[in-house]
Amino acid sequence: MVGNERILSQEESSPKGARCPVNYSFDTGKSDTPEGLYRFDAVADFVVEDFDSITDEHIEAYHALGYLVVEKAFPQSMVDDALAGLLALINGERADFTGIQFEAWAKDRLDRITKEEKQDYVRKIAWFVNYDERLKAMSEYPPLIRTIERMLGDRPKLFQDMALIKPPGGGREKPWHQDKAYFDIRLEDRVVGAWIALDEATAENGCMHVIPCSHKEGAVVHFKRRDWQICDTDVKVEQDVMVPLKPGGCLLFDGLIHHGTPPNYSNKRRRALQFHYAGESAMKVSTAERLAIFGSEGKDVTC
């Protein structure tokens, strides 16, 4: 175990300088989402109006449920700035930025579409906070950081940033998973995710879905199927709740809670930022140690 190695901050871990000359990649996941994996008749009800409304009792309830919805987390001006920052990166205004991943079906079209259309072919943007001050400001928003510090019980460090772009008319599903299945962090160290809506996130365009209290089950085996995911047959769909959000709304969630997003078959964009924070005292483990916990190899499991 790499128990004496700390988690790197975003400044230290962001891969600036060791990048390939190609400035984008293509998603290789599958899009054959089975029916019945998501409920659309139940909405998350653990909701506060803004960060200032969060009490100690809310923090305790967050640890019990594994999530908290903040309806008016960020002002519209910050949302507008974040969207402008994303579009600047997508449109190539930073030639040294290479963290763009397009949907697979965009591969043969990128050379013949406009800048306005281009954003609707993007699946994910990553490692961007050090390339745009507007996006960095959202990740460092003081009310957000103060809240996460209360949740972690430790000073937070941003260690991952992503923008999740679910294009209209085909933005594919992110299957059910636990975020800590992706992170080389000790299982006992808390991780808090912040999922921030830049467009209205709805049932139709692929808002977040969570299973309350599922983080209490601990680590669940993941399989490489449509993505790195919990097996479809192991998802407790009957407990699923949707998390619709207005622009500037934020879902805070535990790194072990089961969550996913269905495809976007609507004609509406669904752009969102996601930041992950761990405490300063969090420690790294090797990828092999993580996979020994979350992977299926050597275990009597099937999917």
mmCIF file of C-alpha atoms in Angstrom:
data_model
loop_
_atom_site.group_PDB
_atom_site.id
_atom_site.type_symbol
_atom_site.label_atom_id
_atom_site.label_comp_id
_atom_site.label_asym_id
_atom_site.label_seq_id
_atom_site.Cartn_x
_atom_site.Cartn_y
_atom_site.Cartn_z
ATOM 1 C CA MET A 1 0.000 0.000 0.000
ATOM 2 C CA VAL A 2 1.224 3.497 -0.807
ATOM 3 C CA GLY A 3 0.096 4.640 2.598
ATOM 4 C CA ASN A 4 2.628 7.425 2.992
ATOM 5 C CA GLU A 5 1.787 9.105 -0.279
ATOM 6 C CA ARG A 6 -0.677 11.948 -0.104
ATOM 7 C CA ILE A 7 -3.339 12.885 -2.604
ATOM 8 C CA LEU A 8 -2.062 15.467 -5.059
ATOM 9 C CA SER A 9 -3.797 18.803 -5.355
ATOM 10 C CA GLN A 10 -5.241 19.860 -8.712
ATOM 11 C CA GLU A 11 -2.257 22.153 -9.327
ATOM 12 C CA GLU A 12 0.139 19.251 -8.804
ATOM 13 C CA SER A 13 -1.799 16.520 -10.611
ATOM 14 C CA SER A 14 -3.207 18.325 -13.653
ATOM 15 C CA PRO A 15 -1.332 16.869 -16.636
ATOM 16 C CA LYS A 16 0.029 20.066 -18.179
ATOM 17 C CA GLY A 17 3.154 19.538 -20.223
ATOM 18 C CA ALA A 18 3.081 15.788 -20.883
ATOM 19 C CA ARG A 19 0.317 15.834 -23.452
ATOM 20 C CA CYS A 20 -0.023 14.341 -26.904
ATOM 21 C CA PRO A 21 -0.092 16.766 -29.851
ATOM 22 C CA VAL A 22 -3.656 15.718 -30.739
ATOM 23 C CA ASN A 23 -6.027 17.967 -28.816
ATOM 24 C CA TYR A 24 -9.010 15.636 -28.485
ATOM 25 C CA SER A 25 -10.056 12.013 -28.226
ATOM 26 C CA PHE A 26 -13.223 10.014 -28.876
ATOM 27 C CA ASP A 27 -15.386 8.160 -26.375
ATOM 28 C CA THR A 28 -15.387 4.399 -26.898
ATOM 29 C CA GLY A 29 -18.246 3.409 -24.601
ATOM 30 C CA LYS A 30 -21.316 1.549 -25.755
ATOM 31 C CA SER A 31 -24.756 3.135 -26.061
ATOM 32 C CA ASP A 32 -27.053 0.129 -25.824
ATOM 33 C CA THR A 33 -28.726 1.120 -22.551
ATOM 34 C CA PRO A 34 -31.175 -1.547 -21.336
ATOM 35 C CA GLU A 35 -34.693 -0.448 -20.497
ATOM 36 C CA GLY A 36 -35.818 -0.195 -16.900
ATOM 37 C CA LEU A 37 -32.513 0.923 -15.357
ATOM 38 C CA TYR A 38 -33.849 4.300 -14.210
ATOM 39 C CA ARG A 39 -37.013 5.418 -12.464
ATOM 40 C CA PHE A 40 -38.701 8.629 -13.522
ATOM 41 C CA ASP A 41 -41.439 8.832 -10.889
ATOM 42 C CA ALA A 42 -39.395 9.745 -7.791
ATOM 43 C CA VAL A 43 -37.450 12.948 -7.122
ATOM 44 C CA ALA A 44 -34.743 13.506 -4.497
ATOM 45 C CA ASP A 45 -36.227 15.377 -1.559
ATOM 46 C CA PHE A 46 -33.161 16.182 0.579
ATOM 47 C CA VAL A 47 -32.894 19.757 -0.671
ATOM 48 C CA VAL A 48 -31.734 23.113 0.706
ATOM 49 C CA GLU A 49 -32.074 26.502 -0.938
ATOM 50 C CA ASP A 50 -28.428 27.638 -0.825
ATOM 51 C CA PHE A 51 -25.119 27.008 0.897
ATOM 52 C CA ASP A 52 -25.923 29.445 3.700
ATOM 53 C CA SER A 53 -28.977 27.340 4.603
ATOM 54 C CA ILE A 54 -26.912 24.241 5.440
ATOM 55 C CA THR A 55 -26.966 23.434 9.157
ATOM 56 C CA ASP A 56 -25.057 20.872 11.208
ATOM 57 C CA GLU A 57 -28.183 18.718 11.033
ATOM 58 C CA HIS A 58 -28.011 18.832 7.228
ATOM 59 C CA ILE A 59 -24.394 17.671 7.354
ATOM 60 C CA GLU A 60 -25.384 14.745 9.579
ATOM 61 C CA ALA A 61 -28.212 13.865 7.201
ATOM 62 C CA TYR A 62 -25.815 14.072 4.254
ATOM 63 C CA HIS A 63 -23.642 11.410 5.868
ATOM 64 C CA ALA A 64 -26.719 9.242 6.392
ATOM 65 C CA LEU A 65 -28.222 9.653 2.899
ATOM 66 C CA GLY A 66 -25.045 10.117 0.894
ATOM 67 C CA TYR A 67 -26.214 13.238 -0.964
ATOM 68 C CA LEU A 68 -27.494 16.796 -0.585
ATOM 69 C CA VAL A 69 -29.130 19.004 -3.234
ATOM 70 C CA VAL A 70 -28.425 22.759 -3.137
ATOM 71 C CA GLU A 71 -30.988 24.463 -5.360
ATOM 72 C CA LYS A 72 -29.367 27.904 -5.736
ATOM 73 C CA ALA A 73 -25.718 27.113 -5.178
ATOM 74 C CA PHE A 74 -24.148 29.451 -7.756
ATOM 75 C CA PRO A 75 -25.265 32.822 -9.146
ATOM 76 C CA GLN A 76 -26.269 33.016 -12.791
ATOM 77 C CA SER A 77 -23.250 35.211 -13.519
ATOM 78 C CA MET A 78 -20.905 32.362 -12.527
ATOM 79 C CA VAL A 79 -22.905 29.897 -14.618
ATOM 80 C CA ASP A 80 -22.633 32.209 -17.639
ATOM 81 C CA ASP A 81 -18.900 32.621 -17.073
ATOM 82 C CA ALA A 82 -18.397 28.854 -16.761
ATOM 83 C CA LEU A 83 -20.253 28.223 -20.031
ATOM 84 C CA ALA A 84 -18.147 30.870 -21.753
ATOM 85 C CA GLY A 85 -15.009 29.201 -20.401
ATOM 86 C CA LEU A 86 -16.056 25.782 -21.669
ATOM 87 C CA LEU A 87 -16.918 27.112 -25.116
ATOM 88 C CA ALA A 88 -13.563 28.885 -25.308
ATOM 89 C CA LEU A 89 -11.757 25.591 -24.689
ATOM 90 C CA ILE A 90 -13.982 23.628 -27.096
ATOM 91 C CA ASN A 91 -13.374 26.241 -29.791
ATOM 92 C CA GLY A 92 -9.607 25.958 -29.428
ATOM 93 C CA GLU A 93 -8.847 29.302 -27.816
ATOM 94 C CA ARG A 94 -6.182 27.532 -25.718
ATOM 95 C CA ALA A 95 -4.017 25.631 -28.180
ATOM 96 C CA ASP A 96 -2.210 23.877 -25.306
ATOM 97 C CA PHE A 97 -5.425 22.369 -23.889
ATOM 98 C CA THR A 98 -6.056 18.762 -24.933
ATOM 99 C CA GLY A 99 -8.682 17.506 -22.503
ATOM 100 C CA ILE A 100 -11.655 17.259 -24.875
ATOM 101 C CA GLN A 101 -13.404 13.950 -25.566
ATOM 102 C CA PHE A 102 -16.017 13.771 -28.328
ATOM 103 C CA GLU A 103 -18.828 11.306 -28.738
ATOM 104 C CA ALA A 104 -17.792 8.382 -30.958
ATOM 105 C CA TRP A 105 -20.397 9.240 -33.598
ATOM 106 C CA ALA A 106 -18.765 12.654 -34.109
ATOM 107 C CA LYS A 107 -15.572 11.190 -35.551
ATOM 108 C CA ASP A 108 -16.404 11.713 -39.217
ATOM 109 C CA ARG A 109 -18.082 15.091 -38.792
ATOM 110 C CA LEU A 110 -15.686 17.381 -36.917
ATOM 111 C CA ASP A 111 -14.063 18.760 -40.052
ATOM 112 C CA ARG A 112 -17.356 20.038 -41.448
ATOM 113 C CA ILE A 113 -19.285 21.556 -38.544
ATOM 114 C CA THR A 114 -19.439 25.095 -37.156
ATOM 115 C CA LYS A 115 -18.122 26.195 -33.766
ATOM 116 C CA GLU A 116 -21.691 26.463 -32.493
ATOM 117 C CA GLU A 117 -22.414 22.900 -33.563
ATOM 118 C CA LYS A 118 -19.126 21.556 -32.232
ATOM 119 C CA GLN A 119 -20.174 21.765 -28.579
ATOM 120 C CA ASP A 120 -23.007 19.329 -29.288
ATOM 121 C CA TYR A 121 -20.525 16.605 -30.215
ATOM 122 C CA VAL A 122 -18.534 16.771 -26.961
ATOM 123 C CA ARG A 123 -18.985 14.113 -24.274
ATOM 124 C CA LYS A 124 -16.462 15.192 -21.665
ATOM 125 C CA ILE A 125 -13.880 17.863 -20.913
ATOM 126 C CA ALA A 126 -11.302 17.221 -18.208
ATOM 127 C CA TRP A 127 -8.362 18.863 -16.425
ATOM 128 C CA PHE A 128 -9.453 22.367 -17.345
ATOM 129 C CA VAL A 129 -9.298 24.473 -14.170
ATOM 130 C CA ASN A 130 -5.719 25.524 -14.797
ATOM 131 C CA TYR A 131 -6.609 26.664 -18.313
ATOM 132 C CA ASP A 132 -9.530 28.981 -17.583
ATOM 133 C CA GLU A 133 -9.907 31.309 -14.595
ATOM 134 C CA ARG A 134 -13.709 31.316 -14.851
ATOM 135 C CA LEU A 135 -13.866 27.552 -14.380
ATOM 136 C CA LYS A 136 -11.242 27.632 -11.663
ATOM 137 C CA ALA A 137 -13.294 30.250 -9.780
ATOM 138 C CA MET A 138 -16.273 27.915 -9.671
ATOM 139 C CA SER A 139 -14.138 25.084 -8.260
ATOM 140 C CA GLU A 140 -12.849 27.442 -5.543
ATOM 141 C CA TYR A 141 -16.160 29.160 -4.729
ATOM 142 C CA PRO A 142 -15.841 29.853 -0.982
ATOM 143 C CA PRO A 143 -19.383 28.745 0.062
ATOM 144 C CA LEU A 144 -18.822 25.446 -1.791
ATOM 145 C CA ILE A 145 -15.408 24.875 -0.214
ATOM 146 C CA ARG A 146 -16.675 25.684 3.291
ATOM 147 C CA THR A 147 -19.507 23.190 2.881
ATOM 148 C CA ILE A 148 -17.256 20.438 1.583
ATOM 149 C CA GLU A 149 -14.837 21.011 4.448
ATOM 150 C CA ARG A 150 -17.707 20.389 6.865
ATOM 151 C CA MET A 151 -18.612 17.206 5.010
ATOM 152 C CA LEU A 152 -15.044 15.901 4.901
ATOM 153 C CA GLY A 153 -14.058 17.013 8.380
ATOM 154 C CA ASP A 154 -10.789 18.071 6.756
ATOM 155 C CA ARG A 155 -9.468 20.820 4.535
ATOM 156 C CA PRO A 156 -10.530 19.880 0.968
ATOM 157 C CA LYS A 157 -8.262 19.413 -2.020
ATOM 158 C CA LEU A 158 -9.610 19.403 -5.534
ATOM 159 C CA PHE A 159 -8.128 16.375 -7.267
ATOM 160 C CA GLN A 160 -10.346 15.956 -10.321
ATOM 161 C CA ASP A 161 -12.342 18.284 -12.565
ATOM 162 C CA MET A 162 -14.633 17.358 -15.445
ATOM 163 C CA ALA A 163 -17.337 18.896 -17.562
ATOM 164 C CA LEU A 164 -19.963 16.344 -18.510
ATOM 165 C CA ILE A 165 -21.640 17.296 -21.764
ATOM 166 C CA LYS A 166 -24.656 15.226 -22.704
ATOM 167 C CA PRO A 167 -25.454 16.432 -26.232
ATOM 168 C CA PRO A 168 -29.066 16.651 -27.432
ATOM 169 C CA GLY A 169 -30.394 13.817 -29.515
ATOM 170 C CA GLY A 170 -27.860 11.191 -28.532
ATOM 171 C CA GLY A 171 -25.746 12.066 -25.503
ATOM 172 C CA ARG A 172 -25.195 8.610 -24.076
ATOM 173 C CA GLU A 173 -25.800 7.155 -20.636
ATOM 174 C CA LYS A 174 -23.273 7.089 -17.797
ATOM 175 C CA PRO A 175 -24.114 3.709 -16.231
ATOM 176 C CA TRP A 176 -24.590 3.178 -12.500
ATOM 177 C CA HIS A 177 -21.278 3.337 -10.647
ATOM 178 C CA GLN A 178 -19.426 4.545 -7.575
ATOM 179 C CA ASP A 179 -16.918 7.321 -8.145
ATOM 180 C CA LYS A 180 -14.366 5.821 -5.776
ATOM 181 C CA ALA A 181 -14.131 2.834 -8.139
ATOM 182 C CA TYR A 182 -12.194 5.247 -10.386
ATOM 183 C CA PHE A 183 -9.918 6.851 -7.790
ATOM 184 C CA ASP A 184 -6.672 5.505 -6.315
ATOM 185 C CA ILE A 185 -7.588 6.700 -2.840
ATOM 186 C CA ARG A 186 -7.864 4.698 0.358
ATOM 187 C CA LEU A 187 -11.336 3.296 0.813
ATOM 188 C CA GLU A 188 -11.632 4.818 4.297
ATOM 189 C CA ASP A 189 -10.882 8.353 3.057
ATOM 190 C CA ARG A 190 -13.948 10.393 2.236
ATOM 191 C CA VAL A 191 -14.509 11.884 -1.198
ATOM 192 C CA VAL A 192 -17.174 14.493 -1.971
ATOM 193 C CA GLY A 193 -18.363 15.114 -5.517
ATOM 194 C CA ALA A 194 -19.971 18.374 -6.609
ATOM 195 C CA TRP A 195 -22.161 18.086 -9.743
ATOM 196 C CA ILE A 196 -23.157 21.559 -10.980
ATOM 197 C CA ALA A 197 -25.832 22.161 -13.611
ATOM 198 C CA LEU A 198 -25.001 24.770 -16.245
ATOM 199 C CA ASP A 199 -28.199 24.044 -18.186
ATOM 200 C CA GLU A 200 -31.461 22.897 -16.677
ATOM 201 C CA ALA A 201 -31.021 19.185 -15.953
ATOM 202 C CA THR A 202 -34.288 17.289 -16.386
ATOM 203 C CA ALA A 203 -35.674 13.789 -16.616
ATOM 204 C CA GLU A 204 -35.727 14.166 -20.404
ATOM 205 C CA ASN A 205 -32.158 15.337 -20.988
ATOM 206 C CA GLY A 206 -30.303 13.078 -18.570
ATOM 207 C CA CYS A 207 -30.254 14.559 -15.073
ATOM 208 C CA MET A 208 -28.422 12.747 -12.299
ATOM 209 C CA HIS A 209 -30.019 9.760 -10.556
ATOM 210 C CA VAL A 210 -28.896 8.505 -7.129
ATOM 211 C CA ILE A 211 -29.794 5.655 -4.781
ATOM 212 C CA PRO A 212 -30.027 7.157 -1.279
ATOM 213 C CA CYS A 213 -28.020 5.427 1.454
ATOM 214 C CA SER A 214 -26.288 3.111 -1.030
ATOM 215 C CA HIS A 215 -22.880 4.429 0.073
ATOM 216 C CA LYS A 216 -23.370 2.487 3.298
ATOM 217 C CA GLU A 217 -22.954 -0.768 1.354
ATOM 218 C CA GLY A 218 -19.273 0.035 0.899
ATOM 219 C CA ALA A 219 -17.327 -0.869 -2.214
ATOM 220 C CA VAL A 220 -19.277 -2.738 -4.912
ATOM 221 C CA VAL A 221 -17.666 -4.809 -7.649
ATOM 222 C CA HIS A 222 -17.546 -3.041 -11.022
ATOM 223 C CA PHE A 223 -17.428 -4.602 -14.471
ATOM 224 C CA LYS A 224 -16.259 -3.326 -17.855
ATOM 225 C CA ARG A 225 -19.493 -3.418 -19.844
ATOM 226 C CA ARG A 226 -20.908 -0.249 -21.417
ATOM 227 C CA ASP A 227 -18.476 1.557 -19.111
ATOM 228 C CA TRP A 228 -16.709 0.791 -15.826
ATOM 229 C CA GLN A 229 -19.927 0.176 -13.930
ATOM 230 C CA ILE A 230 -21.997 -1.680 -11.390
ATOM 231 C CA CYS A 231 -23.639 -4.703 -13.012
ATOM 232 C CA ASP A 232 -27.110 -3.749 -14.276
ATOM 233 C CA THR A 233 -28.699 -6.636 -12.356
ATOM 234 C CA ASP A 234 -27.192 -5.348 -9.088
ATOM 235 C CA VAL A 235 -28.771 -1.895 -9.345
ATOM 236 C CA LYS A 236 -31.598 -1.311 -6.858
ATOM 237 C CA VAL A 237 -33.693 0.565 -9.380
ATOM 238 C CA GLU A 238 -36.716 0.574 -7.076
ATOM 239 C CA GLN A 239 -34.810 2.973 -4.783
ATOM 240 C CA ASP A 240 -33.657 5.332 -7.540
ATOM 241 C CA VAL A 241 -34.494 9.045 -7.269
ATOM 242 C CA MET A 242 -33.933 11.750 -9.884
ATOM 243 C CA VAL A 243 -32.063 14.971 -9.166
ATOM 244 C CA PRO A 244 -33.420 17.619 -11.556
ATOM 245 C CA LEU A 245 -31.587 20.936 -11.228
ATOM 246 C CA LYS A 246 -31.918 24.478 -12.498
ATOM 247 C CA PRO A 247 -28.775 26.197 -13.816
ATOM 248 C CA GLY A 248 -26.531 26.892 -10.828
ATOM 249 C CA GLY A 249 -27.998 24.048 -8.794
ATOM 250 C CA CYS A 250 -25.572 21.597 -7.223
ATOM 251 C CA LEU A 251 -25.681 17.976 -6.111
ATOM 252 C CA LEU A 252 -23.156 17.097 -3.401
ATOM 253 C CA PHE A 253 -22.620 13.364 -3.051
ATOM 254 C CA ASP A 254 -20.475 10.763 -1.326
ATOM 255 C CA GLY A 255 -17.816 8.980 -3.359
ATOM 256 C CA LEU A 256 -19.465 5.606 -2.683
ATOM 257 C CA ILE A 257 -23.089 6.450 -3.481
ATOM 258 C CA HIS A 258 -24.545 4.600 -6.481
ATOM 259 C CA HIS A 259 -25.417 7.058 -9.238
ATOM 260 C CA GLY A 260 -25.801 7.323 -12.997
ATOM 261 C CA THR A 261 -27.395 9.342 -15.780
ATOM 262 C CA PRO A 262 -29.663 8.061 -18.592
ATOM 263 C CA PRO A 263 -29.225 9.111 -22.228
ATOM 264 C CA ASN A 264 -30.299 12.490 -23.518
ATOM 265 C CA TYR A 265 -32.848 11.875 -26.245
ATOM 266 C CA SER A 266 -34.292 15.382 -25.979
ATOM 267 C CA ASN A 267 -33.419 18.406 -28.102
ATOM 268 C CA LYS A 268 -32.024 20.264 -25.068
ATOM 269 C CA ARG A 269 -28.392 20.586 -24.024
ATOM 270 C CA ARG A 270 -27.317 19.215 -20.638
ATOM 271 C CA ARG A 271 -23.977 20.672 -19.675
ATOM 272 C CA ALA A 272 -22.617 20.218 -16.163
ATOM 273 C CA LEU A 273 -19.400 20.561 -14.197
ATOM 274 C CA GLN A 274 -18.185 17.953 -11.747
ATOM 275 C CA PHE A 275 -15.464 18.458 -9.157
ATOM 276 C CA HIS A 276 -14.082 15.882 -6.721
ATOM 277 C CA TYR A 277 -12.502 16.761 -3.401
ATOM 278 C CA ALA A 278 -10.648 14.725 -0.786
ATOM 279 C CA GLY A 279 -9.226 15.860 2.526
ATOM 280 C CA GLU A 280 -5.610 16.902 2.977
ATOM 281 C CA SER A 281 -5.058 13.799 5.092
ATOM 282 C CA ALA A 282 -6.292 11.419 2.364
ATOM 283 C CA MET A 283 -3.735 8.903 1.100
ATOM 284 C CA LYS A 284 -3.159 7.202 -2.228
ATOM 285 C CA VAL A 285 -3.201 3.493 -2.960
ATOM 286 C CA SER A 286 -1.954 1.743 -6.084
ATOM 287 C CA THR A 287 -4.291 1.061 -8.984
ATOM 288 C CA ALA A 288 -3.823 -2.658 -8.322
ATOM 289 C CA GLU A 289 -5.023 -2.209 -4.748
ATOM 290 C CA ARG A 290 -8.064 -0.259 -5.942
ATOM 291 C CA LEU A 291 -8.939 -2.946 -8.466
ATOM 292 C CA ALA A 292 -8.543 -5.630 -5.817
ATOM 293 C CA ILE A 293 -11.442 -3.913 -4.041
ATOM 294 C CA PHE A 294 -13.647 -2.765 -6.927
ATOM 295 C CA GLY A 295 -12.617 -5.144 -9.724
ATOM 296 C CA SER A 296 -14.039 -8.604 -10.425
ATOM 297 C CA GLU A 297 -10.802 -10.498 -11.068
ATOM 298 C CA GLY A 298 -10.242 -13.386 -8.670
ATOM 299 C CA LYS A 299 -13.744 -13.138 -7.210
ATOM 300 C CA ASP A 300 -16.696 -15.488 -7.562
ATOM 301 C CA VAL A 301 -18.844 -12.887 -9.323
ATOM 302 C CA THR A 302 -20.455 -12.649 -12.736
ATOM 303 C CA CYS A 303 -22.370 -10.015 -14.653
#
